[in-house]
PDB file of C-alpha atoms in Angstrom:
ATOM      1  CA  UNK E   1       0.000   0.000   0.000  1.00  0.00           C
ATOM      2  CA  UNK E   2       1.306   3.616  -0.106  1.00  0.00           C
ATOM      3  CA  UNK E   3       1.458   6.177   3.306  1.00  0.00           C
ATOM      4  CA  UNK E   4       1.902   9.961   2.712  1.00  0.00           C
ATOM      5  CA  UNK E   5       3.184  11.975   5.541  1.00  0.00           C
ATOM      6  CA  UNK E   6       2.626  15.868   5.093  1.00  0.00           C
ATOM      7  CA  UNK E   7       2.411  18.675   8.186  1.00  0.00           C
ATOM      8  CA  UNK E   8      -0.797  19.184   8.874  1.00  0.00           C
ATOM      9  CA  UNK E   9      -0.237  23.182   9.154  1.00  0.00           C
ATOM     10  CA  UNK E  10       2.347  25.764   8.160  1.00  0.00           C
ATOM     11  CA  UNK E  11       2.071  29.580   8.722  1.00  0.00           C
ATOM     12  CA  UNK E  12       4.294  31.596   7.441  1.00  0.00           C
ATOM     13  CA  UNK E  13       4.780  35.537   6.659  1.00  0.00           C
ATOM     14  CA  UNK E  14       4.218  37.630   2.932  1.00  0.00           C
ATOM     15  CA  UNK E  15       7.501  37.964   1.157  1.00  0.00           C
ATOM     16  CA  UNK E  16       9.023  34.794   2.642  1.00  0.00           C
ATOM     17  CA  UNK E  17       9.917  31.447   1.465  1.00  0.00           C
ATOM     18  CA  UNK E  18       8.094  28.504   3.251  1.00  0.00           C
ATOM     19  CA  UNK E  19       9.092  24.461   2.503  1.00  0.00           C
ATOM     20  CA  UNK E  20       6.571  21.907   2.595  1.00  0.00           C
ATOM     21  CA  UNK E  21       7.582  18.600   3.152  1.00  0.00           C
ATOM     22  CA  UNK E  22       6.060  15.079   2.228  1.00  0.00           C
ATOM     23  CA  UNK E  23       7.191  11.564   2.872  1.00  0.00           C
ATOM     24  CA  UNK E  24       5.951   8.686   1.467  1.00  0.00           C
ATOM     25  CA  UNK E  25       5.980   4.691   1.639  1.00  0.00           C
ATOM     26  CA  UNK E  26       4.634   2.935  -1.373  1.00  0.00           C
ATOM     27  CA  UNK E  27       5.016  -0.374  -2.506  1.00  0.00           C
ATOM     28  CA  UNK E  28       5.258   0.705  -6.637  1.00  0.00           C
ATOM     29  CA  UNK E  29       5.919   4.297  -7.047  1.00  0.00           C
ATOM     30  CA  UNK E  30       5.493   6.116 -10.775  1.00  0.00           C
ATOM     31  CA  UNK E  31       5.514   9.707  -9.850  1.00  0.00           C
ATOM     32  CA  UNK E  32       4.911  12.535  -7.268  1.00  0.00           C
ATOM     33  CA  UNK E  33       2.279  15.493  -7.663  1.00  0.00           C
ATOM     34  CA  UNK E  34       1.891  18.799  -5.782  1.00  0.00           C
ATOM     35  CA  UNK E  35      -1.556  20.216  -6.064  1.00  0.00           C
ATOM     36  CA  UNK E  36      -3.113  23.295  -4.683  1.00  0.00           C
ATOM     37  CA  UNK E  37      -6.038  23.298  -2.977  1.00  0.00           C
ATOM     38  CA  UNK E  38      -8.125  26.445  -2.123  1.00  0.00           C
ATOM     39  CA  UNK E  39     -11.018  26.071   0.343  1.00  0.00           C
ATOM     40  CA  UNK E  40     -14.199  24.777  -1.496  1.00  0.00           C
ATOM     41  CA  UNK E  41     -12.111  24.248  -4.960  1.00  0.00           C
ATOM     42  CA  UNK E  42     -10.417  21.657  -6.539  1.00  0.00           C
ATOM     43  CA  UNK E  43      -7.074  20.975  -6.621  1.00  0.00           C
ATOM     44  CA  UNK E  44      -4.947  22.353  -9.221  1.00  0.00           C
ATOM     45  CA  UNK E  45      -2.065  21.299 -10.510  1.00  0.00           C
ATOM     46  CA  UNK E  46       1.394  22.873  -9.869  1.00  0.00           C
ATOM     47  CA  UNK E  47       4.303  20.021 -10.224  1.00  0.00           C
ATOM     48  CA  UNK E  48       5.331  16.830 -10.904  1.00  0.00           C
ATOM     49  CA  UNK E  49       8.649  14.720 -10.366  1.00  0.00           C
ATOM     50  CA  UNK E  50       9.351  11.419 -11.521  1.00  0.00           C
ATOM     51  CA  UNK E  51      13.554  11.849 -11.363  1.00  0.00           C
ATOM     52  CA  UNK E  52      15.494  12.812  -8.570  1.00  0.00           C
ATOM     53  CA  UNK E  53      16.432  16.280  -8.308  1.00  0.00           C
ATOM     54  CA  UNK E  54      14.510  19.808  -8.417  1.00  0.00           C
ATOM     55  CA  UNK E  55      11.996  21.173 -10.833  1.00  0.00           C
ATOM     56  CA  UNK E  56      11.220  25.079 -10.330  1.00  0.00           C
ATOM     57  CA  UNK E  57       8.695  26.711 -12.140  1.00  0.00           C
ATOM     58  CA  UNK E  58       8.413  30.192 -11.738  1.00  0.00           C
ATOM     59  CA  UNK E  59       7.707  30.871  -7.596  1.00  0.00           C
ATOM     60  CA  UNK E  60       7.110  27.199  -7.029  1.00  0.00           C
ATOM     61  CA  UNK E  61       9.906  24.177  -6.621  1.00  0.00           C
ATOM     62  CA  UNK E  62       9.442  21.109  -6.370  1.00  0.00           C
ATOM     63  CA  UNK E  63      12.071  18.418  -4.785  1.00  0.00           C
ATOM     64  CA  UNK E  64      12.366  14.480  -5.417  1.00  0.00           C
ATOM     65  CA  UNK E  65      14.654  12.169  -3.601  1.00  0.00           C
ATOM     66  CA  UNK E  66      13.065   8.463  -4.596  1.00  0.00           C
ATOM     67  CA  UNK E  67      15.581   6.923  -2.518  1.00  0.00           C
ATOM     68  CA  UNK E  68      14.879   8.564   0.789  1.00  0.00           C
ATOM     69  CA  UNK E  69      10.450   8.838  -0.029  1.00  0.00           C
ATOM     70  CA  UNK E  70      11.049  12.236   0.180  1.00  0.00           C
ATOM     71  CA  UNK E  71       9.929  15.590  -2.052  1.00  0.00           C
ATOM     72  CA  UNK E  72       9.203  19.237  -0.941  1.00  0.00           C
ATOM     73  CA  UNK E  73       7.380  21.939  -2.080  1.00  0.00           C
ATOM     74  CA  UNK E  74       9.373  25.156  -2.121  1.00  0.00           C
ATOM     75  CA  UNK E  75       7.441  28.500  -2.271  1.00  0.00           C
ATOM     76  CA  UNK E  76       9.212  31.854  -2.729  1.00  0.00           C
ATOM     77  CA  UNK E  77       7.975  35.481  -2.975  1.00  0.00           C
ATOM     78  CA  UNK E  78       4.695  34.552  -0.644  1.00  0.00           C
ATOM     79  CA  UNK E  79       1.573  35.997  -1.785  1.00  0.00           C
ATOM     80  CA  UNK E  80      -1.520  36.351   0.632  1.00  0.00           C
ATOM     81  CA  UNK E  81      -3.183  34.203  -2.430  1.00  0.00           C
ATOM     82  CA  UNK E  82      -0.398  30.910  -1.772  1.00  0.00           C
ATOM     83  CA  UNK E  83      -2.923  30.412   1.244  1.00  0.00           C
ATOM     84  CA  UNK E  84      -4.379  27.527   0.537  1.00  0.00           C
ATOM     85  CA  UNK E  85      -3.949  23.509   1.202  1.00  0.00           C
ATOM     86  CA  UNK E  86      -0.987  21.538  -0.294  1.00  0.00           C
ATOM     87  CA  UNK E  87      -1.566  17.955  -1.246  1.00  0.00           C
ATOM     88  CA  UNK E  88       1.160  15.689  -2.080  1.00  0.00           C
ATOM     89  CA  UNK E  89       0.094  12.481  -3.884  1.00  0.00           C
ATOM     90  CA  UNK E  90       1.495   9.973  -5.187  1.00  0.00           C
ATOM     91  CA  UNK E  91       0.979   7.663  -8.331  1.00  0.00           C
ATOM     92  CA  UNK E  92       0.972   4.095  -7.941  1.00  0.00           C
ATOM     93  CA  UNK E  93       2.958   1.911 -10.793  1.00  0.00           C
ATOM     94  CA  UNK E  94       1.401  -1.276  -9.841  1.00  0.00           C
ATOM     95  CA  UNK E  95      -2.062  -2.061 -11.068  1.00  0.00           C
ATOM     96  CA  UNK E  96      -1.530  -2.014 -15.537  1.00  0.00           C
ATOM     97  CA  UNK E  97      -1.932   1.247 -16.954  1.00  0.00           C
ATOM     98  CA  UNK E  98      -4.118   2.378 -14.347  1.00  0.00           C
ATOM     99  CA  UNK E  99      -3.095   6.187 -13.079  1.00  0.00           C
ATOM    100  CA  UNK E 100      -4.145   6.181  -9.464  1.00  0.00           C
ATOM    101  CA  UNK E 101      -3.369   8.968  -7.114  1.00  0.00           C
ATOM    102  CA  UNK E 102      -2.835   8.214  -3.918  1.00  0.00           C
ATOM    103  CA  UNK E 103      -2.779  11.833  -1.486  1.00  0.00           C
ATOM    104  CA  UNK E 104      -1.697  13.141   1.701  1.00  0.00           C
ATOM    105  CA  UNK E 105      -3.866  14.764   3.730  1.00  0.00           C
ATOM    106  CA  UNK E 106      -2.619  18.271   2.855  1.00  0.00           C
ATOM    107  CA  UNK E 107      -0.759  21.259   4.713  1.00  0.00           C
ATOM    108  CA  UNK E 108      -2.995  24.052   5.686  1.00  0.00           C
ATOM    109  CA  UNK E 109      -0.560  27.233   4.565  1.00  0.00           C
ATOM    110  CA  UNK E 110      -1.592  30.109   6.132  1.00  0.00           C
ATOM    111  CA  UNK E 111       0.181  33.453   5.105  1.00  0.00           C
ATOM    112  CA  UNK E 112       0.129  35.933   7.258  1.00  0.00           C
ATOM    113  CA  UNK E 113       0.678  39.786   5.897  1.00  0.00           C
TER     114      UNK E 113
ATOM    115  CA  UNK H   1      -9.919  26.097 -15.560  1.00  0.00           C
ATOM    116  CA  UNK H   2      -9.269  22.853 -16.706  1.00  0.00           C
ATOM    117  CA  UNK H   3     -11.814  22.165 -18.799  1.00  0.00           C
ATOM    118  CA  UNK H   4     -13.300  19.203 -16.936  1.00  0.00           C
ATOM    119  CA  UNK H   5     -17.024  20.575 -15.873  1.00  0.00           C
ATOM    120  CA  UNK H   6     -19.232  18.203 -12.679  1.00  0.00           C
ATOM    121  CA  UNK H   7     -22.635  18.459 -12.172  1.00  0.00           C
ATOM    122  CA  UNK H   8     -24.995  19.149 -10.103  1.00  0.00           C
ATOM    123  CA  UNK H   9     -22.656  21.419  -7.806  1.00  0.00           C
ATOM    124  CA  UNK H  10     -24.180  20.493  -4.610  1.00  0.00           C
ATOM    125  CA  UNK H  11     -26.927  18.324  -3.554  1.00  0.00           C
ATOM    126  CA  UNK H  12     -28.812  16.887  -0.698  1.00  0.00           C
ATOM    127  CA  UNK H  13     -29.908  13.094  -0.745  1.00  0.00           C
ATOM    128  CA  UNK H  14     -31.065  11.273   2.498  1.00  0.00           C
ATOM    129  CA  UNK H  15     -29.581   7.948   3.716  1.00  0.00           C
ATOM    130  CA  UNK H  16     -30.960   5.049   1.946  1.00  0.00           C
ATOM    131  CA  UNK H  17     -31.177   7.018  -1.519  1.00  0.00           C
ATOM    132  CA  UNK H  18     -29.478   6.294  -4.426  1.00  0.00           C
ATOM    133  CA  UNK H  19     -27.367   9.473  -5.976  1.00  0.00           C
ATOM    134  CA  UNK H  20     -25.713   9.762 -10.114  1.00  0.00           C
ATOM    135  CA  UNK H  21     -22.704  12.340 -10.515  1.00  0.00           C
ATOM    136  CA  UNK H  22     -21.701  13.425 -13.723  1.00  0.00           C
ATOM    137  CA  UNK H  23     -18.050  14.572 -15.158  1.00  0.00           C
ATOM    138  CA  UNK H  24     -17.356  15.628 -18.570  1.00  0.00           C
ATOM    139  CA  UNK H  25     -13.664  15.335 -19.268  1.00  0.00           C
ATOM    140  CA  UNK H  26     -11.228  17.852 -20.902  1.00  0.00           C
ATOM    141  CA  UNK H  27     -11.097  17.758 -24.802  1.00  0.00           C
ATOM    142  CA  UNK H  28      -8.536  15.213 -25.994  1.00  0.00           C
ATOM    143  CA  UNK H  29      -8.642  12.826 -22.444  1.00  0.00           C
ATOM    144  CA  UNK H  30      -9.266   9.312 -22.579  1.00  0.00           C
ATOM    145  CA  UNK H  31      -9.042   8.481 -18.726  1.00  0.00           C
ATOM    146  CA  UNK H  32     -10.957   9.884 -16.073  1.00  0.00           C
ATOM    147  CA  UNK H  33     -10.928   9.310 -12.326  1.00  0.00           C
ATOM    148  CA  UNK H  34     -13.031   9.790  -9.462  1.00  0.00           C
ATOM    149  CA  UNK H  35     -11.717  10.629  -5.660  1.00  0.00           C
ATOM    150  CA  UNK H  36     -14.400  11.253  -2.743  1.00  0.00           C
ATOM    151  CA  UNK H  37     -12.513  14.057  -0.711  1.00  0.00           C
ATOM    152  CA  UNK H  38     -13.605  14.391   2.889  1.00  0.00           C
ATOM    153  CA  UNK H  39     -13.539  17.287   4.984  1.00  0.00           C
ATOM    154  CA  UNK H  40      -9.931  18.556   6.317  1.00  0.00           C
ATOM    155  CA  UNK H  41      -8.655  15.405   3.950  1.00  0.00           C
ATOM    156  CA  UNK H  42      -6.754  14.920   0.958  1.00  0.00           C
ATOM    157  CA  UNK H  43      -8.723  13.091  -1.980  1.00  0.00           C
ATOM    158  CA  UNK H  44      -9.257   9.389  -1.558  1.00  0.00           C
ATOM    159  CA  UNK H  45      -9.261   6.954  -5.228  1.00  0.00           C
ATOM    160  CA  UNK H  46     -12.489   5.687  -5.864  1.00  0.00           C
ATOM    161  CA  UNK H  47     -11.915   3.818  -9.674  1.00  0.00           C
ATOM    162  CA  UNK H  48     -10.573   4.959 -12.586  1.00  0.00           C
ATOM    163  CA  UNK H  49     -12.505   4.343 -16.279  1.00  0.00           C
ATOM    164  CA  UNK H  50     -10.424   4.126 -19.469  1.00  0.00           C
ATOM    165  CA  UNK H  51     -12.283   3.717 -22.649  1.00  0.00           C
ATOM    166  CA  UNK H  52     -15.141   2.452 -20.844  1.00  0.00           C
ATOM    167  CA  UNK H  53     -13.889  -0.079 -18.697  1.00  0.00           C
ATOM    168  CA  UNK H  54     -12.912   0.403 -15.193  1.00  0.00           C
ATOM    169  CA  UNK H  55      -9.398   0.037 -14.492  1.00  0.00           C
ATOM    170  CA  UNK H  56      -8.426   0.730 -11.390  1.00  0.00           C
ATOM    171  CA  UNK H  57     -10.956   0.087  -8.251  1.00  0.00           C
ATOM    172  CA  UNK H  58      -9.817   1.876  -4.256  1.00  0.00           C
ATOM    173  CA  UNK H  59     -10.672   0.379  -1.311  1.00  0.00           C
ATOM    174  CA  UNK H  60     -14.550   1.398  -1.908  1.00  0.00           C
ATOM    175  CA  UNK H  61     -17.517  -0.828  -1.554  1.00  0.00           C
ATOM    176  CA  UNK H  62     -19.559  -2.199  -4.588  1.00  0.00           C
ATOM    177  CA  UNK H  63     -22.482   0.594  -3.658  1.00  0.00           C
ATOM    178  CA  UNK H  64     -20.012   2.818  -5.411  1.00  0.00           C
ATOM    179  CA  UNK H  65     -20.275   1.911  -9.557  1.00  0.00           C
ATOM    180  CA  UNK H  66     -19.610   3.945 -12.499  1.00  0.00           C
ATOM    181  CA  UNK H  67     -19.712   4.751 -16.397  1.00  0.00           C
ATOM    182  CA  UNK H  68     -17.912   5.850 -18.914  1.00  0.00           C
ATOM    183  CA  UNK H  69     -19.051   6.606 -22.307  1.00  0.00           C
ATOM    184  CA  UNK H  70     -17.823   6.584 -25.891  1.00  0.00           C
ATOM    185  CA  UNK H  71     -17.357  10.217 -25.707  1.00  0.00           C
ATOM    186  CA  UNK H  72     -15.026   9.793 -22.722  1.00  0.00           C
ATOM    187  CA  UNK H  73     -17.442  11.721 -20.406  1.00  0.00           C
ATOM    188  CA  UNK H  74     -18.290   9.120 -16.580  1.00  0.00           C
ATOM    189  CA  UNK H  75     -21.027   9.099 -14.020  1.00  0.00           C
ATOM    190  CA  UNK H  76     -20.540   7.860 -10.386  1.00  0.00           C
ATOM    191  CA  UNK H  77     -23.350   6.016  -8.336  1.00  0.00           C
ATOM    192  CA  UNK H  78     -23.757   5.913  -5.487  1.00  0.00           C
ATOM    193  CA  UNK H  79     -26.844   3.373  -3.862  1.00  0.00           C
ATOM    194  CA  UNK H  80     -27.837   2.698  -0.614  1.00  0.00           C
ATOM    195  CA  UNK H  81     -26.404   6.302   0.826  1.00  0.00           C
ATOM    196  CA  UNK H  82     -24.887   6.706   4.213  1.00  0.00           C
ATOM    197  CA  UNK H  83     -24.180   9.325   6.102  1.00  0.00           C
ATOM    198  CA  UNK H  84     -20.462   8.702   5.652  1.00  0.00           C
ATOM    199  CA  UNK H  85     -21.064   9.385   2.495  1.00  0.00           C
ATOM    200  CA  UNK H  86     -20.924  12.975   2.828  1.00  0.00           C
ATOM    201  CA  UNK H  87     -17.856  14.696   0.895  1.00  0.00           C
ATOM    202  CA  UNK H  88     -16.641  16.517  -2.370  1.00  0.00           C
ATOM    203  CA  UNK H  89     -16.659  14.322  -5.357  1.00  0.00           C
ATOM    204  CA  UNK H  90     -14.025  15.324  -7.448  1.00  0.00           C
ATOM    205  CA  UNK H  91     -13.487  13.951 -11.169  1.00  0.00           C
ATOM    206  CA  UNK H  92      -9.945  13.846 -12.595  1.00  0.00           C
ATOM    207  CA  UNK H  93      -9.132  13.834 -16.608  1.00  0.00           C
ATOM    208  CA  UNK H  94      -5.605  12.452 -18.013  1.00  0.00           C
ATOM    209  CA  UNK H  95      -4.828  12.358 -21.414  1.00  0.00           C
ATOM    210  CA  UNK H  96      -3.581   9.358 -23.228  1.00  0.00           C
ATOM    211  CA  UNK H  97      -0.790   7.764 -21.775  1.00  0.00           C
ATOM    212  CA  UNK H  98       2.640   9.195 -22.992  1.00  0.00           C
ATOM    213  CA  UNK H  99       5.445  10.381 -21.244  1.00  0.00           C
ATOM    214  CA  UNK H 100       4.743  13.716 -19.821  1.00  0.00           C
ATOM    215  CA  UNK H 101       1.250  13.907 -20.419  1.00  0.00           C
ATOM    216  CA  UNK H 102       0.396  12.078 -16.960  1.00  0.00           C
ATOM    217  CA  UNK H 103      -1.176  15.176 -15.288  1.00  0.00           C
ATOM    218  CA  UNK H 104      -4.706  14.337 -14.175  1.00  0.00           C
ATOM    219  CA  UNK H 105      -6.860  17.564 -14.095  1.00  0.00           C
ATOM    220  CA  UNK H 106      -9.592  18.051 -11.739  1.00  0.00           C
ATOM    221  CA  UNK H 107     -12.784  19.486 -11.880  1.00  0.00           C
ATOM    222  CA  UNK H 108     -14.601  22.150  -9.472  1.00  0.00           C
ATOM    223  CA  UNK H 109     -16.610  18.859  -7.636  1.00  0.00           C
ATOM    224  CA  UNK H 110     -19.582  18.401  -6.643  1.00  0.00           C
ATOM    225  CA  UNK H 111     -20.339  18.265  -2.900  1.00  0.00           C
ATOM    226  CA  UNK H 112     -23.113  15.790  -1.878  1.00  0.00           C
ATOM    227  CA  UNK H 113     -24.550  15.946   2.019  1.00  0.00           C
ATOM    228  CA  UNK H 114     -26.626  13.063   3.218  1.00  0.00           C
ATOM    229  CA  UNK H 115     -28.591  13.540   6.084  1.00  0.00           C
TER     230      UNK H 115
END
């Protein structure tokens, strides 16, 4: 099965930089997704990482490390809009060609003027 | 906007009832997948459907069922509601499978309350 550990709530100030981690467990692992979540929304998408190593796109980063279950969600430049939940998921490479997501149960990121 | 519309947008059912959801996918996607998303929780799988066949079932009972049809749109089912039951329903759209296309896209939900 897969487990996804994520903080459960991060507050942090406009203009700074805040890191969100996520670890996971999983027994077949094809990927790792960061959405956004605003309250009453859906998620959106912001990055994915299937190799090692960092992938920045514009104020967002996103960090893999396969080996250690471990990615992070960088955010730079906060806005009062980044407030919002963070979901990491994973997606599972076991069952055929089947895309499942399996999530975390978000990080509450509360920015703070 | 990702092109993937859900309707209705809310709705009330009582326990017992028996409830249909409907997703449209983004232009172009062949896969869609539905995740019930509880309150204060991150989205949980319910099945996947890819060119009409389910492939890909979460730990959800048989109650649960779905479609998908030829023009790639889904329902979700619901029978025998429980209060439990109560959550966003959120439909996901992927494209066909190639490398770099594995984004699934979400629509707005639609949040169903059982009483």
């Amino acid at each position: 099965g897969q487990n996804i550990d994520q903080p459960t709530e991060m507050t942090a100030t406009e203009g700074a930089i805040v890191q969100i981690n996520c670890t996971y467990q999983t027994s077949g692992f094809n990927g790792l997704f960061w959405y956004q979540q605003h309250a009453g929304e859906a998620p959106t998408f912001l990055s994915y990482n299937v190799l090692d190593g960092l992938e920045e796109k514009g104020r967002f980063s996103s960090f893999l490390s396969r080996s250690k279950g471990y990615s992070y969600l960088l955010l730079k430049e906060l806005q009062m809009k980044d407030s919002a939940s963070y979901l990491c998921a994973v997606r599972d490479a076991r069952s055929g060609s089947a895309r499942q997501l399996t999530f975390g149960s978000g990080t509450q990121l509360t920015v703070l003027p | 906007e990702t092109g993937v519309t859900q309707s209705p947008t809310h709705l009330i059912k009582t326990r017992g009832q028996q409830v249909t959801l409907r997703c449209s996918s983004q232009s172009g996607h062949n896969t869609v997948s539905w995740y019930q998303q509880a309150l204060g929780q991150g989205p949980q799988f319910i099945f996947q459907y890819y060119r009409e066949e389910e492939n890909g079932r979460g730990n959800f009972p048989p109650r649960f069922s779905g479609l998908q049809f030829p023009n790639y749109s889904s329902e979700l089912n619901v029978n025998a509601l429980e209060l439990d039951d109560s959550a966003l329903y959120l439909c996901a759209s992927s494209p066909p499978q190639r490398p770099g296309q594995e984004t699934q896209y979400f629509g707005p939900g639609t949040r169903l309350l059982v009483l």
